[in-house]
Amino acid sequence: MFHSRLHSFSRLMISLTLALPLAAGLVGVAGSAKAQDRRQNTPGEFDFYVLSLSWSPSFCEEAAERGGRSQIQCGGRPYAFVVHGLWPQYENGFPEYCQRPSPRLNRNIVSSMLDLMPAPRLIFNEWDKHGTCSGLAPRAYFETVRKVRAQVKIPDAYLDPKQMLTVTPDEVEEAFVAANPGLARDAIAVTCDSRRLGEVRICVGKDLRFHDCAEVEQ
C-alpha cells in the first residue's frame, strides 16, 4: 500500500495557492499485495490501520490541467488535507472488499463525515473497499476514522496555506513527526509525483496508537 519515500526527487512542489479538496479514488489506492496473508479478507483480522491524508490542491490542479469536469471537492470552501481513508493492513499486504455485498451505509453517517471526507462517493467507496475489513459496524468504523484523524495534528504550515511552498518529502515527514509526539519516521510515508504532494500516510495500531510499519521503508 505504501509508496517509497521518493528521496530521488530533489524538491517536491506543493501547490498551496488553491487549498481545495481531493476527489475520491484518484490518489494512491492500495496496490497488489506481495503475498497473500492467511487471513486474507477476513473481516476484523488485520494488524494495524493506515490513515491516508490526501493533499487536496494537487488533485484540483491536475484536474484543471486536464480540462476535466469540475469535481465536487474542488468548489466551495477550501480544503488542505482531507481523509482519503482508514485502511486495515497486514504486516505484509492488506485486505479489501471483505463483505460482498457490503452492509448499506445510513445516509446520516455519510452526512456526518463530510467535514473530513468531503465527497459522498469517497465515503461509500472507502466503506466498501476498506471499512468492511475492519470488522466494525458502519457507525463504529467511521467513529474510528474520526478518532484517528483527531489525534493527528497537521503541521501549521499546511493548515491554511496562502502561497506556493517547495519542500522535500523528508521535510513533510519531519514536519508531521515534530507536530505529533510519539510519531516515528517508521510510521509515516509521503507519496508524490515529480512535482506535487499526493498523500501523507500514517500507521496506527488497533489501539489507535502510532504504529511502526515496515512497508513504509520499502
PDB file of C-alpha atoms in Angstrom:
ATOM      1  CA  MET A   1       0.000   0.000   0.000  1.00  0.00           C
ATOM      2  CA  PHE A   2       2.850   2.368   0.720  1.00  0.00           C
ATOM      3  CA  HIS A   3       4.924   4.093  -1.888  1.00  0.00           C
ATOM      4  CA  SER A   4       8.589   4.714  -1.213  1.00  0.00           C
ATOM      5  CA  ARG A   5       9.651   7.999   0.314  1.00  0.00           C
ATOM      6  CA  LEU A   6      10.778   9.145  -3.124  1.00  0.00           C
ATOM      7  CA  HIS A   7      14.012  10.756  -1.965  1.00  0.00           C
ATOM      8  CA  SER A   8      15.151  10.747  -5.607  1.00  0.00           C
ATOM      9  CA  PHE A   9      13.134  13.898  -6.215  1.00  0.00           C
ATOM     10  CA  SER A  10      15.340  16.824  -5.248  1.00  0.00           C
ATOM     11  CA  ARG A  11      12.422  19.112  -4.490  1.00  0.00           C
ATOM     12  CA  LEU A  12       8.714  18.432  -4.113  1.00  0.00           C
ATOM     13  CA  MET A  13       6.418  21.225  -5.225  1.00  0.00           C
ATOM     14  CA  ILE A  14       3.224  21.603  -3.214  1.00  0.00           C
ATOM     15  CA  SER A  15       0.619  23.867  -4.685  1.00  0.00           C
ATOM     16  CA  LEU A  16      -0.787  25.951  -1.863  1.00  0.00           C
ATOM     17  CA  THR A  17      -2.444  28.705  -3.837  1.00  0.00           C
ATOM     18  CA  LEU A  18      -5.746  26.816  -4.127  1.00  0.00           C
ATOM     19  CA  ALA A  19      -6.308  24.810  -0.950  1.00  0.00           C
ATOM     20  CA  LEU A  20      -9.148  22.725  -2.322  1.00  0.00           C
ATOM     21  CA  PRO A  21     -10.275  19.134  -1.653  1.00  0.00           C
ATOM     22  CA  LEU A  22      -9.124  15.968  -3.368  1.00  0.00           C
ATOM     23  CA  ALA A  23     -11.519  13.880  -5.418  1.00  0.00           C
ATOM     24  CA  ALA A  24     -12.367  10.376  -4.378  1.00  0.00           C
ATOM     25  CA  GLY A  25     -10.416   7.472  -5.709  1.00  0.00           C
ATOM     26  CA  LEU A  26      -7.743   9.329  -7.656  1.00  0.00           C
ATOM     27  CA  VAL A  27      -4.738   9.189  -5.354  1.00  0.00           C
ATOM     28  CA  GLY A  28      -2.834   6.231  -4.018  1.00  0.00           C
ATOM     29  CA  VAL A  29      -5.344   3.449  -3.553  1.00  0.00           C
ATOM     30  CA  ALA A  30      -3.818   0.175  -2.471  1.00  0.00           C
ATOM     31  CA  GLY A  31      -1.806  -1.840  -4.971  1.00  0.00           C
ATOM     32  CA  SER A  32      -1.400  -5.604  -5.132  1.00  0.00           C
ATOM     33  CA  ALA A  33      -0.150  -7.348  -2.024  1.00  0.00           C
ATOM     34  CA  LYS A  34       3.219  -9.053  -2.390  1.00  0.00           C
ATOM     35  CA  ALA A  35       1.996 -12.238  -0.727  1.00  0.00           C
ATOM     36  CA  GLN A  36      -1.476 -13.223   0.359  1.00  0.00           C
ATOM     37  CA  ASP A  37      -1.971 -13.273   4.108  1.00  0.00           C
ATOM     38  CA  ARG A  38      -3.548 -16.440   5.513  1.00  0.00           C
ATOM     39  CA  ARG A  39      -6.339 -14.235   6.908  1.00  0.00           C
ATOM     40  CA  GLN A  40      -6.923 -12.602   3.546  1.00  0.00           C
ATOM     41  CA  ASN A  41     -10.149 -10.601   3.505  1.00  0.00           C
ATOM     42  CA  THR A  42     -11.467 -11.961   6.820  1.00  0.00           C
ATOM     43  CA  PRO A  43     -13.296  -9.029   8.465  1.00  0.00           C
ATOM     44  CA  GLY A  44     -11.648  -7.821  11.641  1.00  0.00           C
ATOM     45  CA  GLU A  45      -8.468  -9.867  11.221  1.00  0.00           C
ATOM     46  CA  PHE A  46      -5.618  -7.481  10.420  1.00  0.00           C
ATOM     47  CA  ASP A  47      -2.571  -5.990  12.143  1.00  0.00           C
ATOM     48  CA  PHE A  48      -2.915  -2.201  12.043  1.00  0.00           C
ATOM     49  CA  TYR A  49      -4.561   0.724  10.264  1.00  0.00           C
ATOM     50  CA  VAL A  50      -3.220   3.229   7.755  1.00  0.00           C
ATOM     51  CA  LEU A  51      -4.680   6.723   7.923  1.00  0.00           C
ATOM     52  CA  SER A  52      -4.356   8.241   4.462  1.00  0.00           C
ATOM     53  CA  LEU A  53      -4.483  12.049   4.282  1.00  0.00           C
ATOM     54  CA  SER A  54      -4.803  13.396   0.750  1.00  0.00           C
ATOM     55  CA  TRP A  55      -3.490  16.812  -0.237  1.00  0.00           C
ATOM     56  CA  SER A  56      -6.415  18.500  -1.956  1.00  0.00           C
ATOM     57  CA  PRO A  57      -4.676  21.182  -4.064  1.00  0.00           C
ATOM     58  CA  SER A  58      -2.755  18.576  -6.051  1.00  0.00           C
ATOM     59  CA  PHE A  59      -5.883  16.908  -7.374  1.00  0.00           C
ATOM     60  CA  CYS A  60      -7.606  20.145  -8.236  1.00  0.00           C
ATOM     61  CA  GLU A  61      -4.548  21.450 -10.031  1.00  0.00           C
ATOM     62  CA  GLU A  62      -4.243  18.223 -12.018  1.00  0.00           C
ATOM     63  CA  ALA A  63      -7.950  18.270 -12.834  1.00  0.00           C
ATOM     64  CA  ALA A  64      -7.678  21.840 -14.118  1.00  0.00           C
ATOM     65  CA  GLU A  65      -4.712  20.874 -16.296  1.00  0.00           C
ATOM     66  CA  ARG A  66      -6.693  18.026 -17.827  1.00  0.00           C
ATOM     67  CA  GLY A  67      -9.606  20.326 -18.514  1.00  0.00           C
ATOM     68  CA  GLY A  68     -11.930  17.778 -16.979  1.00  0.00           C
ATOM     69  CA  ARG A  69     -15.329  18.288 -15.431  1.00  0.00           C
ATOM     70  CA  SER A  70     -15.212  20.191 -12.160  1.00  0.00           C
ATOM     71  CA  GLN A  71     -15.281  17.869  -9.140  1.00  0.00           C
ATOM     72  CA  ILE A  72     -17.470  18.432  -6.115  1.00  0.00           C
ATOM     73  CA  GLN A  73     -14.371  18.635  -3.921  1.00  0.00           C
ATOM     74  CA  CYS A  74     -12.893  21.479  -5.985  1.00  0.00           C
ATOM     75  CA  GLY A  75     -15.567  24.005  -5.235  1.00  0.00           C
ATOM     76  CA  GLY A  76     -16.973  25.715  -2.187  1.00  0.00           C
ATOM     77  CA  ARG A  77     -14.886  26.154   0.932  1.00  0.00           C
ATOM     78  CA  PRO A  78     -11.152  25.490   0.637  1.00  0.00           C
ATOM     79  CA  TYR A  79      -9.517  22.340   1.988  1.00  0.00           C
ATOM     80  CA  ALA A  80      -5.906  21.325   2.556  1.00  0.00           C
ATOM     81  CA  PHE A  81      -5.620  17.721   3.838  1.00  0.00           C
ATOM     82  CA  VAL A  82      -8.729  15.545   3.714  1.00  0.00           C
ATOM     83  CA  VAL A  83      -9.143  11.962   4.873  1.00  0.00           C
ATOM     84  CA  HIS A  84      -8.811   9.591   1.952  1.00  0.00           C
ATOM     85  CA  GLY A  85      -9.404   6.586   4.172  1.00  0.00           C
ATOM     86  CA  LEU A  86      -8.551   4.431   7.163  1.00  0.00           C
ATOM     87  CA  TRP A  87      -7.243   1.155   5.793  1.00  0.00           C
ATOM     88  CA  PRO A  88      -6.874  -2.146   7.668  1.00  0.00           C
ATOM     89  CA  GLN A  89      -3.443  -3.552   6.874  1.00  0.00           C
ATOM     90  CA  TYR A  90      -1.411  -6.715   7.370  1.00  0.00           C
ATOM     91  CA  GLU A  91       2.293  -6.544   8.151  1.00  0.00           C
ATOM     92  CA  ASN A  92       2.625  -7.634   4.508  1.00  0.00           C
ATOM     93  CA  GLY A  93      -0.226  -6.755   2.199  1.00  0.00           C
ATOM     94  CA  PHE A  94      -3.788  -5.767   3.040  1.00  0.00           C
ATOM     95  CA  PRO A  95      -7.396  -6.944   2.866  1.00  0.00           C
ATOM     96  CA  GLU A  96     -10.056  -5.373   0.666  1.00  0.00           C
ATOM     97  CA  TYR A  97     -13.764  -5.790  -0.130  1.00  0.00           C
ATOM     98  CA  CYS A  98     -14.240  -8.140   2.824  1.00  0.00           C
ATOM     99  CA  GLN A  99     -18.035  -8.294   2.553  1.00  0.00           C
ATOM    100  CA  ARG A 100     -19.902  -8.612  -0.720  1.00  0.00           C
ATOM    101  CA  PRO A 101     -22.379  -7.087  -0.845  1.00  0.00           C
ATOM    102  CA  SER A 102     -21.254  -4.666   1.827  1.00  0.00           C
ATOM    103  CA  PRO A 103     -23.689  -3.561   4.564  1.00  0.00           C
ATOM    104  CA  ARG A 104     -25.553  -0.465   3.480  1.00  0.00           C
ATOM    105  CA  LEU A 105     -24.447   2.910   4.774  1.00  0.00           C
ATOM    106  CA  ASN A 106     -27.003   5.092   6.506  1.00  0.00           C
ATOM    107  CA  ARG A 107     -27.209   8.498   4.834  1.00  0.00           C
ATOM    108  CA  ASN A 108     -26.881  10.154   8.227  1.00  0.00           C
ATOM    109  CA  ILE A 109     -23.473   8.522   8.635  1.00  0.00           C
ATOM    110  CA  VAL A 110     -22.392   9.817   5.237  1.00  0.00           C
ATOM    111  CA  SER A 111     -23.562  13.334   6.075  1.00  0.00           C
ATOM    112  CA  SER A 112     -21.738  13.248   9.396  1.00  0.00           C
ATOM    113  CA  MET A 113     -18.391  12.543   7.670  1.00  0.00           C
ATOM    114  CA  LEU A 114     -18.468  15.262   5.028  1.00  0.00           C
ATOM    115  CA  ASP A 115     -16.332  17.608   7.112  1.00  0.00           C
ATOM    116  CA  LEU A 116     -13.436  15.130   6.938  1.00  0.00           C
ATOM    117  CA  MET A 117     -14.179  13.352   3.649  1.00  0.00           C
ATOM    118  CA  PRO A 118     -15.968  15.982   1.545  1.00  0.00           C
ATOM    119  CA  ALA A 119     -17.429  13.702  -1.124  1.00  0.00           C
ATOM    120  CA  PRO A 120     -20.202  11.137  -0.608  1.00  0.00           C
ATOM    121  CA  ARG A 121     -18.771   8.891  -3.309  1.00  0.00           C
ATOM    122  CA  LEU A 122     -15.452   8.747  -1.462  1.00  0.00           C
ATOM    123  CA  ILE A 123     -17.200   7.740   1.769  1.00  0.00           C
ATOM    124  CA  PHE A 124     -19.187   4.962   0.084  1.00  0.00           C
ATOM    125  CA  ASN A 125     -16.134   3.654  -1.774  1.00  0.00           C
ATOM    126  CA  GLU A 126     -13.930   3.639   1.317  1.00  0.00           C
ATOM    127  CA  TRP A 127     -16.550   1.739   3.299  1.00  0.00           C
ATOM    128  CA  ASP A 128     -16.972  -0.901   0.583  1.00  0.00           C
ATOM    129  CA  LYS A 129     -13.246  -1.455  -0.001  1.00  0.00           C
ATOM    130  CA  HIS A 130     -11.687  -0.879   3.422  1.00  0.00           C
ATOM    131  CA  GLY A 131     -14.323  -0.324   6.106  1.00  0.00           C
ATOM    132  CA  THR A 132     -15.846  -3.755   5.593  1.00  0.00           C
ATOM    133  CA  CYS A 133     -12.474  -5.278   6.520  1.00  0.00           C
ATOM    134  CA  SER A 134     -12.392  -3.577   9.922  1.00  0.00           C
ATOM    135  CA  GLY A 135     -14.900  -5.959  11.490  1.00  0.00           C
ATOM    136  CA  LEU A 136     -16.795  -2.909  12.745  1.00  0.00           C
ATOM    137  CA  ALA A 137     -20.347  -1.810  12.034  1.00  0.00           C
ATOM    138  CA  PRO A 138     -20.549   1.251   9.770  1.00  0.00           C
ATOM    139  CA  ARG A 139     -21.104   3.801  12.537  1.00  0.00           C
ATOM    140  CA  ALA A 140     -18.305   2.338  14.685  1.00  0.00           C
ATOM    141  CA  TYR A 141     -15.918   2.304  11.738  1.00  0.00           C
ATOM    142  CA  PHE A 142     -16.478   5.954  10.864  1.00  0.00           C
ATOM    143  CA  GLU A 143     -16.280   6.922  14.539  1.00  0.00           C
ATOM    144  CA  THR A 144     -12.852   5.245  14.487  1.00  0.00           C
ATOM    145  CA  VAL A 145     -11.911   7.240  11.394  1.00  0.00           C
ATOM    146  CA  ARG A 146     -12.803  10.418  13.266  1.00  0.00           C
ATOM    147  CA  LYS A 147     -10.881   9.394  16.390  1.00  0.00           C
ATOM    148  CA  VAL A 148      -7.721   8.599  14.435  1.00  0.00           C
ATOM    149  CA  ARG A 149      -7.926  11.802  12.435  1.00  0.00           C
ATOM    150  CA  ALA A 150      -8.467  13.828  15.611  1.00  0.00           C
ATOM    151  CA  GLN A 151      -5.259  12.560  17.180  1.00  0.00           C
ATOM    152  CA  VAL A 152      -3.095  13.521  14.172  1.00  0.00           C
ATOM    153  CA  LYS A 153      -2.009  17.153  14.294  1.00  0.00           C
ATOM    154  CA  ILE A 154      -1.472  18.789  10.915  1.00  0.00           C
ATOM    155  CA  PRO A 155       1.679  20.950  10.940  1.00  0.00           C
ATOM    156  CA  ASP A 156       0.904  24.654  10.992  1.00  0.00           C
ATOM    157  CA  ALA A 157       2.444  25.286   7.554  1.00  0.00           C
ATOM    158  CA  TYR A 158      -0.174  23.025   5.943  1.00  0.00           C
ATOM    159  CA  LEU A 159      -3.282  24.221   7.773  1.00  0.00           C
ATOM    160  CA  ASP A 160      -4.174  27.411   5.917  1.00  0.00           C
ATOM    161  CA  PRO A 161      -1.742  27.798   3.021  1.00  0.00           C
ATOM    162  CA  LYS A 162      -1.605  31.170   1.299  1.00  0.00           C
ATOM    163  CA  GLN A 163       1.268  30.731  -1.150  1.00  0.00           C
ATOM    164  CA  MET A 164       3.291  28.194  -3.106  1.00  0.00           C
ATOM    165  CA  LEU A 165       5.638  26.128  -0.956  1.00  0.00           C
ATOM    166  CA  THR A 166       8.531  23.970  -2.143  1.00  0.00           C
ATOM    167  CA  VAL A 167       9.617  21.172   0.186  1.00  0.00           C
ATOM    168  CA  THR A 168      11.159  17.701   0.048  1.00  0.00           C
ATOM    169  CA  PRO A 169       9.299  14.536   1.076  1.00  0.00           C
ATOM    170  CA  ASP A 170      11.688  14.362   4.031  1.00  0.00           C
ATOM    171  CA  GLU A 171      10.634  17.834   5.130  1.00  0.00           C
ATOM    172  CA  VAL A 172       6.964  16.870   5.004  1.00  0.00           C
ATOM    173  CA  GLU A 173       7.666  13.811   7.156  1.00  0.00           C
ATOM    174  CA  GLU A 174       9.784  15.819   9.572  1.00  0.00           C
ATOM    175  CA  ALA A 175       7.015  18.390   9.989  1.00  0.00           C
ATOM    176  CA  PHE A 176       4.468  15.713  10.888  1.00  0.00           C
ATOM    177  CA  VAL A 177       6.850  13.949  13.265  1.00  0.00           C
ATOM    178  CA  ALA A 178       7.656  17.229  15.003  1.00  0.00           C
ATOM    179  CA  ALA A 179       3.972  18.096  15.364  1.00  0.00           C
ATOM    180  CA  ASN A 180       2.951  14.669  16.707  1.00  0.00           C
ATOM    181  CA  PRO A 181       4.751  13.401  19.831  1.00  0.00           C
ATOM    182  CA  GLY A 182       5.222   9.634  19.622  1.00  0.00           C
ATOM    183  CA  LEU A 183       5.064   9.517  15.828  1.00  0.00           C
ATOM    184  CA  ALA A 184       8.240   7.915  14.432  1.00  0.00           C
ATOM    185  CA  ARG A 185       9.617   8.146  10.909  1.00  0.00           C
ATOM    186  CA  ASP A 186       8.959   4.409  10.571  1.00  0.00           C
ATOM    187  CA  ALA A 187       5.224   5.062  10.962  1.00  0.00           C
ATOM    188  CA  ILE A 188       4.782   7.610   8.174  1.00  0.00           C
ATOM    189  CA  ALA A 189       5.173   7.748   4.401  1.00  0.00           C
ATOM    190  CA  VAL A 190       4.745  10.520   1.852  1.00  0.00           C
ATOM    191  CA  THR A 191       3.566   9.890  -1.710  1.00  0.00           C
ATOM    192  CA  CYS A 192       4.142  12.317  -4.559  1.00  0.00           C
ATOM    193  CA  ASP A 193       4.862  12.623  -8.234  1.00  0.00           C
ATOM    194  CA  SER A 194       7.739  14.640  -9.662  1.00  0.00           C
ATOM    195  CA  ARG A 195       6.053  17.952  -8.817  1.00  0.00           C
ATOM    196  CA  ARG A 196       3.227  17.584  -6.333  1.00  0.00           C
ATOM    197  CA  LEU A 197       2.421  16.126  -2.949  1.00  0.00           C
ATOM    198  CA  GLY A 198      -0.087  13.269  -3.081  1.00  0.00           C
ATOM    199  CA  GLU A 199      -0.729  11.845   0.356  1.00  0.00           C
ATOM    200  CA  VAL A 200       0.637  11.524   3.859  1.00  0.00           C
ATOM    201  CA  ARG A 201       0.023   8.037   5.271  1.00  0.00           C
ATOM    202  CA  ILE A 202       0.315   7.301   8.989  1.00  0.00           C
ATOM    203  CA  CYS A 203       0.144   3.887  10.661  1.00  0.00           C
ATOM    204  CA  VAL A 204      -1.773   3.311  13.880  1.00  0.00           C
ATOM    205  CA  GLY A 205      -2.390   0.087  15.762  1.00  0.00           C
ATOM    206  CA  LYS A 206      -5.755  -1.353  16.663  1.00  0.00           C
ATOM    207  CA  ASP A 207      -5.331   0.546  19.921  1.00  0.00           C
ATOM    208  CA  LEU A 208      -5.121   3.693  17.733  1.00  0.00           C
ATOM    209  CA  ARG A 209      -1.583   4.498  18.915  1.00  0.00           C
ATOM    210  CA  PHE A 210       1.081   5.284  16.339  1.00  0.00           C
ATOM    211  CA  HIS A 211       2.497   2.051  14.956  1.00  0.00           C
ATOM    212  CA  ASP A 212       5.753   1.377  13.108  1.00  0.00           C
ATOM    213  CA  CYS A 213       5.128  -0.344   9.786  1.00  0.00           C
ATOM    214  CA  ALA A 214       7.883  -1.942   7.746  1.00  0.00           C
ATOM    215  CA  GLU A 215       6.337  -1.260   4.352  1.00  0.00           C
ATOM    216  CA  VAL A 216       6.987   2.451   4.793  1.00  0.00           C
ATOM    217  CA  GLU A 217      10.655   1.719   4.215  1.00  0.00           C
ATOM    218  CA  GLN A 218      10.173  -0.365   1.057  1.00  0.00           C
TER     219      GLN A 218
END
